[in-house]
mmCIF file of C-alpha atoms and ligand atoms in Angstrom:
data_model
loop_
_atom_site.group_PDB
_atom_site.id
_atom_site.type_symbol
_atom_site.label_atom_id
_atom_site.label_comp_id
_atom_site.label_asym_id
_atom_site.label_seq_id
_atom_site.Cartn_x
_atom_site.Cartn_y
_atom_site.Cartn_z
ATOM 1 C CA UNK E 1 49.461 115.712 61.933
ATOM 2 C CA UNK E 2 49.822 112.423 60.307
ATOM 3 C CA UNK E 3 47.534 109.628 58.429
ATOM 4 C CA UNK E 4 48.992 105.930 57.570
ATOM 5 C CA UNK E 5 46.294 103.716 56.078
ATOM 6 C CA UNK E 6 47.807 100.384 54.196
ATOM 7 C CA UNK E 7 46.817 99.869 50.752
ATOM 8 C CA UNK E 8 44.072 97.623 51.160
ATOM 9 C CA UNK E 9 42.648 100.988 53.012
ATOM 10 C CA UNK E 10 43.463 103.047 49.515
ATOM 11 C CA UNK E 11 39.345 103.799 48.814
ATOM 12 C CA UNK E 12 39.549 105.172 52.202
ATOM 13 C CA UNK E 13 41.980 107.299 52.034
ATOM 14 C CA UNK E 14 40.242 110.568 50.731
ATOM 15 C CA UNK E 15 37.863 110.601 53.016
ATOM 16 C CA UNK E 16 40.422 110.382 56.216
ATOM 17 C CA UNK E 17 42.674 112.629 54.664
ATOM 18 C CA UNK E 18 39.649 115.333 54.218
ATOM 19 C CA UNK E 19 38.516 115.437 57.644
ATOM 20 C CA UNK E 20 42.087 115.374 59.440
ATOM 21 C CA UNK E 21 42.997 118.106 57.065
ATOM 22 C CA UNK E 22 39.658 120.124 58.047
ATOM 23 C CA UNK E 23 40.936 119.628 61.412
ATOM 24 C CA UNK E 24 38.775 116.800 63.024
ATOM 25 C CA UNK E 25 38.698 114.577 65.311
ATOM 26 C CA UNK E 26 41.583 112.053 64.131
ATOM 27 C CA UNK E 27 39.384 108.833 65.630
ATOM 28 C CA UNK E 28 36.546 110.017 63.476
ATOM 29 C CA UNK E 29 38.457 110.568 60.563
ATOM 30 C CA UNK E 30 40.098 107.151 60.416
ATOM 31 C CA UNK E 31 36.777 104.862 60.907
ATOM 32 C CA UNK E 32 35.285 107.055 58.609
ATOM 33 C CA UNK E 33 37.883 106.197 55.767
ATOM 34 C CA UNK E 34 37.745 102.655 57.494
ATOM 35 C CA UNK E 35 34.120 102.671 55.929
ATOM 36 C CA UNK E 36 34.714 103.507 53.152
ATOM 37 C CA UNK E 37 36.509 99.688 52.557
ATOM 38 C CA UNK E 38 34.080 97.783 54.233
ATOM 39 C CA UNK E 39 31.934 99.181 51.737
ATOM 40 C CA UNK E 40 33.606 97.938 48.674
ATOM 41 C CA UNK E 41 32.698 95.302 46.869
ATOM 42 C CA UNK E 42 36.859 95.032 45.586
ATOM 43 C CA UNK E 43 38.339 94.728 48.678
ATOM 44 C CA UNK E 44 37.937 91.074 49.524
ATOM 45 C CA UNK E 45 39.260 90.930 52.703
ATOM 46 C CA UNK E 46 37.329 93.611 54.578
ATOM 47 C CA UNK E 47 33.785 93.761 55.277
ATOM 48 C CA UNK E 48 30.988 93.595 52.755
ATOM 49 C CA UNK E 49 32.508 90.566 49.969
ATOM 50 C CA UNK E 50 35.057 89.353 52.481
ATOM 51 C CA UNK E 51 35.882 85.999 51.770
ATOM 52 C CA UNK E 52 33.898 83.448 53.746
ATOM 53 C CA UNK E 53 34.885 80.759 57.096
ATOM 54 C CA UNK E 54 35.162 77.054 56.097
ATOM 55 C CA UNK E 55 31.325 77.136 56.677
ATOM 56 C CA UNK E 56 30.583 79.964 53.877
ATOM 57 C CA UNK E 57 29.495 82.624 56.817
ATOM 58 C CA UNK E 58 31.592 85.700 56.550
ATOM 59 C CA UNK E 59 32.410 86.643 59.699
ATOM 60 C CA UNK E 60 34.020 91.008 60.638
ATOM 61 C CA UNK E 61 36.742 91.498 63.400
ATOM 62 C CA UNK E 62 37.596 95.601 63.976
ATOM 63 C CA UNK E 63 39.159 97.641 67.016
ATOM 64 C CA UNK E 64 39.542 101.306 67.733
ATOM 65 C CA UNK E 65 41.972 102.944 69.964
ATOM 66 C CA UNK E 66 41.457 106.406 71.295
ATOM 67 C CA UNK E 67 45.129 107.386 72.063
ATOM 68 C CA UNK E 68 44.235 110.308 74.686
ATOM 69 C CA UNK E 69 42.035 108.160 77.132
ATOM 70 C CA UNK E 70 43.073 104.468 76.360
ATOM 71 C CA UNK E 71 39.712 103.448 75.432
ATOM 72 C CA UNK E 72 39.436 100.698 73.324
ATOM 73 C CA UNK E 73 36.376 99.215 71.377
ATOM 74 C CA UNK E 74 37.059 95.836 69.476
ATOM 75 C CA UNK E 75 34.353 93.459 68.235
ATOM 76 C CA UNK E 76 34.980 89.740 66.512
ATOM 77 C CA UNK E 77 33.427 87.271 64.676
ATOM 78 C CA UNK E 78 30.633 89.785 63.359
ATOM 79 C CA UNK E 79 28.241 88.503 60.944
ATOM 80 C CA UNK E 80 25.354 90.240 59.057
ATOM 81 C CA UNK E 81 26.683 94.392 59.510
ATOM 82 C CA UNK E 82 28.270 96.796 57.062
ATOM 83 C CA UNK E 83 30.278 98.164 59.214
ATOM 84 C CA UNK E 84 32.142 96.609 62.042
ATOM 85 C CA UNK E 85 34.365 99.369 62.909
ATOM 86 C CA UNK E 86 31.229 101.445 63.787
ATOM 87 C CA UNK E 87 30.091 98.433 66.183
ATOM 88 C CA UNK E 88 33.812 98.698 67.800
ATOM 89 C CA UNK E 89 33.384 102.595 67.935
ATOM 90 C CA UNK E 90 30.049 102.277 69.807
ATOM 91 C CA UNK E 91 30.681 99.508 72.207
ATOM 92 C CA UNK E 92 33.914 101.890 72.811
ATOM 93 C CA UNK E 93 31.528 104.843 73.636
ATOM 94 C CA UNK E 94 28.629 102.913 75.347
ATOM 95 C CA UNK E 95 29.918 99.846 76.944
ATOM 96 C CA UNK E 96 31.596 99.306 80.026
ATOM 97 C CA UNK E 97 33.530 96.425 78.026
ATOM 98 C CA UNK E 98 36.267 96.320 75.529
ATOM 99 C CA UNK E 99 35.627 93.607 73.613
ATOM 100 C CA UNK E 100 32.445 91.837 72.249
ATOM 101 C CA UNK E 101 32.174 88.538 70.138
ATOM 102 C CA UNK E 102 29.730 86.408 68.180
ATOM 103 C CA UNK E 103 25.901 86.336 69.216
ATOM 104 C CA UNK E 104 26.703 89.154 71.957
ATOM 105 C CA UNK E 105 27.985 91.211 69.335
ATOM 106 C CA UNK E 106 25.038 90.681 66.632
ATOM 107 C CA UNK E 107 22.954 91.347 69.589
ATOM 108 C CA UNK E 108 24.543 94.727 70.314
ATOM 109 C CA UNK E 109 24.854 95.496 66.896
ATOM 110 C CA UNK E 110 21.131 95.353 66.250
ATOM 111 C CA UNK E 111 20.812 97.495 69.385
ATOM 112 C CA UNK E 112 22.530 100.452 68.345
ATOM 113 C CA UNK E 113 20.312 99.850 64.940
ATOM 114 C CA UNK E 114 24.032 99.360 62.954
ATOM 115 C CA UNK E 115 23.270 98.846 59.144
ATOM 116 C CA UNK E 116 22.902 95.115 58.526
ATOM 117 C CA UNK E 117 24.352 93.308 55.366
ATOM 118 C CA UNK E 118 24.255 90.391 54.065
ATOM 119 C CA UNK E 119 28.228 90.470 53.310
ATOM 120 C CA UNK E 120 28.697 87.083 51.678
ATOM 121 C CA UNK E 121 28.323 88.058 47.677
ATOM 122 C CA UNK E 122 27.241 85.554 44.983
ATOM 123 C CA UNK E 123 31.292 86.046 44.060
ATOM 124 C CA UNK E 124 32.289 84.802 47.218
ATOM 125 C CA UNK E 125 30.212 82.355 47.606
ATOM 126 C CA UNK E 126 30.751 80.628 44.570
ATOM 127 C CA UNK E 127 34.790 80.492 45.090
ATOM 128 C CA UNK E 128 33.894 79.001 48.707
ATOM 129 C CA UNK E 129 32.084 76.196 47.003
ATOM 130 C CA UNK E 130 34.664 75.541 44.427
ATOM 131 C CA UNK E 131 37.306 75.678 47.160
ATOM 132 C CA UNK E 132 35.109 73.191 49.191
ATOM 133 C CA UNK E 133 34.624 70.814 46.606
ATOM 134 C CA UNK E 134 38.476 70.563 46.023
ATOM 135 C CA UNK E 135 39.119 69.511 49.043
ATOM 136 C CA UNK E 136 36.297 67.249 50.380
ATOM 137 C CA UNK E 137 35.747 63.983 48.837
ATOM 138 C CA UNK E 138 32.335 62.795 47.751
ATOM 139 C CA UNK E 139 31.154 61.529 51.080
ATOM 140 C CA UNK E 140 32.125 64.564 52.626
ATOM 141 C CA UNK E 141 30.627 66.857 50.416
ATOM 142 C CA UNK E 142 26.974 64.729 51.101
ATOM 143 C CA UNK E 143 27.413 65.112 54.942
ATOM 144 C CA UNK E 144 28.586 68.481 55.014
ATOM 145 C CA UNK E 145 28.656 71.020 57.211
ATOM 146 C CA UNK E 146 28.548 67.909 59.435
ATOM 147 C CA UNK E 147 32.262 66.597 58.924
ATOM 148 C CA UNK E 148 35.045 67.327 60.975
ATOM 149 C CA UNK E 149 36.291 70.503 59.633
ATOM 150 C CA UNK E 150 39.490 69.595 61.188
ATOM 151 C CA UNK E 151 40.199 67.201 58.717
ATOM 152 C CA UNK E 152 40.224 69.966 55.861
ATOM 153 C CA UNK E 153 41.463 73.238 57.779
ATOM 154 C CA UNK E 154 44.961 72.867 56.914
ATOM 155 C CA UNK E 155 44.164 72.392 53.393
ATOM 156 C CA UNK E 156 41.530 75.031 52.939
ATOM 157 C CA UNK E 157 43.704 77.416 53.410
ATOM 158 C CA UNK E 158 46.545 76.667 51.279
ATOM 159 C CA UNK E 159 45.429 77.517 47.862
ATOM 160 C CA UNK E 160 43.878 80.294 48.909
ATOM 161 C CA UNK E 161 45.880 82.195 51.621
ATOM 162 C CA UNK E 162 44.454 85.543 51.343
ATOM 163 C CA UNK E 163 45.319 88.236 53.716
ATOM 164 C CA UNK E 164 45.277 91.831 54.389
ATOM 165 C CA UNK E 165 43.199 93.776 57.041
ATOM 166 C CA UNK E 166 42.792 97.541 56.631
ATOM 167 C CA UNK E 167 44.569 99.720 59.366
ATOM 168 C CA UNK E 168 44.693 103.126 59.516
ATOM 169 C CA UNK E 169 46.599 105.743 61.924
ATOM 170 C CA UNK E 170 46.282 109.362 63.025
ATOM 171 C CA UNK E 171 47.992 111.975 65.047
ATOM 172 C CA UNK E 172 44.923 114.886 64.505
ATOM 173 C CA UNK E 173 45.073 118.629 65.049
ATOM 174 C CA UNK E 174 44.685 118.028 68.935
ATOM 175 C CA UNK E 175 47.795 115.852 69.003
ATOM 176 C CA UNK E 176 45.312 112.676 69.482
ATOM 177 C CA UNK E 177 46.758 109.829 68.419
ATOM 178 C CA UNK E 178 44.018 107.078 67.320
ATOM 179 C CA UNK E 179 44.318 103.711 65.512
ATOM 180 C CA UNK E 180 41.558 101.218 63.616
ATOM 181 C CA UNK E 181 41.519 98.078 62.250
ATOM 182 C CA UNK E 182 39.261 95.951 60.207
ATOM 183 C CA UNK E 183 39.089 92.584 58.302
ATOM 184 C CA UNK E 184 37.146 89.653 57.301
ATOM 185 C CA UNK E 185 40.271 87.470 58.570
ATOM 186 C CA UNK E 186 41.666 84.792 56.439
ATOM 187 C CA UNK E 187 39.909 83.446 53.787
ATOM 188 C CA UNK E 188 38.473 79.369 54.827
ATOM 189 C CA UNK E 189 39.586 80.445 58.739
ATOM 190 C CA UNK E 190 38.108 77.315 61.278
ATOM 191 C CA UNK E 191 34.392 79.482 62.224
ATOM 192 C CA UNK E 192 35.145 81.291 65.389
ATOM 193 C CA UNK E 193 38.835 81.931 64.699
ATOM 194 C CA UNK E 194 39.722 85.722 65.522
ATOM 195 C CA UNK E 195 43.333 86.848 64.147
ATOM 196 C CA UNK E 196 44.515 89.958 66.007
ATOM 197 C CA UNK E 197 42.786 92.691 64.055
ATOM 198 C CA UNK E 198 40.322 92.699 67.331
ATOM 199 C CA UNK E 199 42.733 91.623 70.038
ATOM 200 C CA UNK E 200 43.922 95.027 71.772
ATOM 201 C CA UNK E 201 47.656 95.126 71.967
ATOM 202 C CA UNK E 202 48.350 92.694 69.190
ATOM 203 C CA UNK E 203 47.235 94.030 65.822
ATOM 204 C CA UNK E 204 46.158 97.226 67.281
ATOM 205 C CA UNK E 205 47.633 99.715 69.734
ATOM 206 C CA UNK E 206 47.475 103.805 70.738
ATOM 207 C CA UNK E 207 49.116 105.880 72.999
ATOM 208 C CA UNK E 208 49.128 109.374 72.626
ATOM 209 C CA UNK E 209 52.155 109.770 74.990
ATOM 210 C CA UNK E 210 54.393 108.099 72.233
ATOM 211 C CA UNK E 211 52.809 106.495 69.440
ATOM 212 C CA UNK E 212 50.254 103.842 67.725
ATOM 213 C CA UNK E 213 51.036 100.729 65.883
ATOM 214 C CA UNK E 214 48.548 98.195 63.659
ATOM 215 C CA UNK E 215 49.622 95.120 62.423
ATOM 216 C CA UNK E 216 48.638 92.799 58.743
ATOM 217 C CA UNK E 217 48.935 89.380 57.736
ATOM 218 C CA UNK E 218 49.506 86.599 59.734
ATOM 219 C CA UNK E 219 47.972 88.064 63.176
ATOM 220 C CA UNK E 220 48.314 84.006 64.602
ATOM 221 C CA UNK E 221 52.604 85.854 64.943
ATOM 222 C CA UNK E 222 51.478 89.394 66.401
ATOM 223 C CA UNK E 223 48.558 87.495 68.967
ATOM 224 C CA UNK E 224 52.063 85.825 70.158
ATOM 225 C CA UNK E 225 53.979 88.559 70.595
ATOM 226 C CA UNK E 226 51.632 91.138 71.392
ATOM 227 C CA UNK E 227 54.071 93.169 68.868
ATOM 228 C CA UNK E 228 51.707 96.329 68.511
ATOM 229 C CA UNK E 229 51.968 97.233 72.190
ATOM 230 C CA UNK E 230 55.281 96.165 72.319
ATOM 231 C CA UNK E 231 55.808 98.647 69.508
ATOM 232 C CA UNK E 232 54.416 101.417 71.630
ATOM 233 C CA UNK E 233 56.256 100.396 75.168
ATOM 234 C CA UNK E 234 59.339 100.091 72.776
ATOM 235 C CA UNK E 235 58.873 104.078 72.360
ATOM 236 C CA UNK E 236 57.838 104.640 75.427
ATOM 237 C CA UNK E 237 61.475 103.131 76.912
ATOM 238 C CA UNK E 238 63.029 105.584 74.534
ATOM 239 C CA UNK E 239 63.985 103.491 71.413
ATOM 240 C CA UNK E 240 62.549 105.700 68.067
ATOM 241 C CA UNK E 241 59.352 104.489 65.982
ATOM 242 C CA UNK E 242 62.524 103.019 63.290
ATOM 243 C CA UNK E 243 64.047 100.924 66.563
ATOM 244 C CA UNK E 244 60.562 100.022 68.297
ATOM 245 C CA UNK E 245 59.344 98.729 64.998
ATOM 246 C CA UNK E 246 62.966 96.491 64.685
ATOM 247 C CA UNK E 247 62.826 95.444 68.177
ATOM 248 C CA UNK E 248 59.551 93.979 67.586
ATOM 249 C CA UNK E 249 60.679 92.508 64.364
ATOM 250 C CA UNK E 250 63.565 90.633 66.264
ATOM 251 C CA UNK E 251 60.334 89.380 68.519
ATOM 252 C CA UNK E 252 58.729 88.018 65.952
ATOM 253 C CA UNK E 253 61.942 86.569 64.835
ATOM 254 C CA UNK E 254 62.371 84.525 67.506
ATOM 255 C CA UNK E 255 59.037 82.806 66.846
ATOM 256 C CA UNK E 256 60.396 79.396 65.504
ATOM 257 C CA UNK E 257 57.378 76.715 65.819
ATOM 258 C CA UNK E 258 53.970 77.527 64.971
ATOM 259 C CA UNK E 259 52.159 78.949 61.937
ATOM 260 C CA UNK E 260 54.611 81.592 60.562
ATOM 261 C CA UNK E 261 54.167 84.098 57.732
ATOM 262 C CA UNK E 262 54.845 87.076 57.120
ATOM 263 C CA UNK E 263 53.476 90.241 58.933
ATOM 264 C CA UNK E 264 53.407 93.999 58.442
ATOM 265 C CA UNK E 265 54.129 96.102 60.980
ATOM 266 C CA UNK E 266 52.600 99.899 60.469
ATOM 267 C CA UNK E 267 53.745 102.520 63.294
ATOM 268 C CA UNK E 268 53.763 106.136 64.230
ATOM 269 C CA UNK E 269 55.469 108.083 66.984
ATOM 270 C CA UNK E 270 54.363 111.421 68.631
ATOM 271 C CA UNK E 271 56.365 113.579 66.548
ATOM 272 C CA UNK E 272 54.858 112.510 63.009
ATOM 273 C CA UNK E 273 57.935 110.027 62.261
ATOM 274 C CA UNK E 274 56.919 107.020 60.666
ATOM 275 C CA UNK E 275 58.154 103.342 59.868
ATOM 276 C CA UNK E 276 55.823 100.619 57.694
ATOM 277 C CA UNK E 277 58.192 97.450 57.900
ATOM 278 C CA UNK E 278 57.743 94.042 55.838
ATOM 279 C CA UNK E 279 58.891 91.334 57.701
ATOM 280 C CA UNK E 280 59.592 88.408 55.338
ATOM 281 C CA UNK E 281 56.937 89.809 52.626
ATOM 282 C CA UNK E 282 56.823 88.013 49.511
ATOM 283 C CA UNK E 283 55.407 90.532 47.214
ATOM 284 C CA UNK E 284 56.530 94.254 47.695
ATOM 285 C CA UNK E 285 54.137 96.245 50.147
ATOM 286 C CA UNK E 286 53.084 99.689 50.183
ATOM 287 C CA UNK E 287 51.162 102.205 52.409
ATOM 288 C CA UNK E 288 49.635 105.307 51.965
ATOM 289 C CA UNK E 289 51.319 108.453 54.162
ATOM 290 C CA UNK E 290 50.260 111.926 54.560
ATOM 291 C CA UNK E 291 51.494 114.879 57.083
ATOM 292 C CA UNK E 292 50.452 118.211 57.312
ATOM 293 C CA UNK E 293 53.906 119.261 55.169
ATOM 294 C CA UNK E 294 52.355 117.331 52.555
ATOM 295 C CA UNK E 295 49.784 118.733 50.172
ATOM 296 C CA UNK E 296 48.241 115.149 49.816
ATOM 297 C CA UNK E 297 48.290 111.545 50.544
ATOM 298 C CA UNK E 298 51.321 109.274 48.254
ATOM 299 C CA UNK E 299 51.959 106.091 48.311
ATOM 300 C CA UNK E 300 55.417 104.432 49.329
ATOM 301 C CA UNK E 301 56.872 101.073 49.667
ATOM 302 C CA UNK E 302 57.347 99.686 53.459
ATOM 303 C CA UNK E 303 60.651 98.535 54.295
ATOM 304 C CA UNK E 304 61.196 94.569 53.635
ATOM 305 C CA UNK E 305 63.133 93.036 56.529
ATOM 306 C CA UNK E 306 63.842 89.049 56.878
HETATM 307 N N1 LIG Z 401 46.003 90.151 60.496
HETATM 308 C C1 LIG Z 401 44.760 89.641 59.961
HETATM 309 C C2 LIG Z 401 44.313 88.458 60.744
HETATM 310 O O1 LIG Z 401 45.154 87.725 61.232
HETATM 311 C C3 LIG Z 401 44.829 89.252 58.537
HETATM 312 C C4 LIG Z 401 45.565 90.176 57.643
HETATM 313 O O2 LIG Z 401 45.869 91.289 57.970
HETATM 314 O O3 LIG Z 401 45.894 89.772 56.557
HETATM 315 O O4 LIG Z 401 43.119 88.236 60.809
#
């Protein structure tokens, strides 16, 4: 057995570690820890006091990946639920679809009777405004939200570029692999804007044949590259979890126009070998890592590669 959950996932952690341990199902365990951050009110860039769109609305994007069957559950642009990851479990179980956005998604949500939220706190809110105000002029500010948000999208998000999803991933008891995701998406993102926390095969990926991989930061690279299923068919060709993980860093390499940042690659094989790699991280990044030869979950420090 084996649990990876990123840092921003470290409330989390606990709980997953508990119910993998007590030999459950590995799925469950993850979006249970998963939960656990879209509850807190410190984690602002997951669920409940996520940072807000350029309009103020904060708006959820999660995915889960059952490993075994391939079934997939993603929903984006959530507004007004606790827990999105629950929404992406459900539509996973009852659906015939994999992916549900927007209205469609509020609509389901209230269907299943999901907790609602309001998520945007009195915090967040008032950055927003101060952020707005920096960076509209008067007229602007009088008219607004009816300006071209174009105008400002570009510089909304530069003083305040704040990243970092929560993934988590599982090899449980029954040699089920499973993966989750779940973020609020960049801070000031243009409304409707889904990064690839959501987007099955990009930030997100399971195969219990050979591995799982979740991607954080800027998911505008992995959307591109589709890096966390290439991570998997990497495996699945033969290369390690260590090579996969490279060979999709040499993907993203070759990106050379667009927005680029930096992106962290999380990945697990079949045989509870692990790599977390950096790629051009500014600030040092760890993850949390627990197998069944350890008595608990410890923190390490991914790999940086440039
Ligand atoms: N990958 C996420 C997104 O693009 C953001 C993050 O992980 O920081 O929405």
């Amino acid at each position: 057995m084996i649990l990876i959950a990123n840092k921003e996932g470290s409330c989390g952690v606990e709980t997953a570690f508990t119910a993998l341990n007590g030999r459950k199902d590995g799925l469950r365990a993850i979006i249970d820890g998963i939960k656990c951050v879209e509850k807190s009110l410190d984690i602002h860039t997951v669920g409940r006091g996520g940072w807000p769109d350029l309009l103020g609305d904060v708006t959820l994007d999660a995915s889960v990946i059952d490993g075994d069957s391939l079934q997939t559950g993603a929903v984006g642009a959530l507004k007004n639920y606790l827990h999105p990851v629950e929404v992406a479990y459900a539509i996973m179980r009852q659906l015939d679809h994999e992916i549900l956005v927007g209205d469609g998604a509020q609509r389901f949500a209230a269907e299943i009777n999901a907790e609602p939220c309001d998520n945007l706190t009195e915090q967040a809110k008032t950055v927003w405004h101060r952020g707005l105000e920096k960076c509209l002029n008067r007229q602007q500010l009088q008219t607004f939200p009816e300006i071209r948000l174009l105008d400002i999208a570009k510089r909304a998000q530069d003083p305040e570029k704040v990243f970092d999803t929560t993934v988590y991933l599982s090899r449980d008891c029954d040699n089920k692999i499973s993966s989750a995701t779940s973020t609020s998406g960049w801070a000031w993102k243009y409304p409707g804007r889904l990064g690839d926390s959501p987007v099955i095969g990009a930030g997100n990926y399971a195969d219990s044949r050979y591995g799982a991989c979740a991607c954080t930061h800027t998911g505008e690279m992995t959307i591109r590259a589709g890096t966390a299923r290439s991570v998997v068919l990497y495996m699945k060709m033969g290369m390690s979890v260590a090579e996969a993980v490279r060979e999709a860093v040499a993907d993203l390499r070759h990106l050379k126009q667009g927005y680029l940042g930096e992106v962290t690659i999380h990945a697990i094989d079949a045989h509870d070998k692990h790599s977390v790699v950096s790629f051009r991280g500014a600030e040092p990044v760890y993850y949390w890592l627990w197998t069944d030869n350890m008595p608990k979950p410890e923190l390490f420090q991914a790999e940086r590669l440039d």
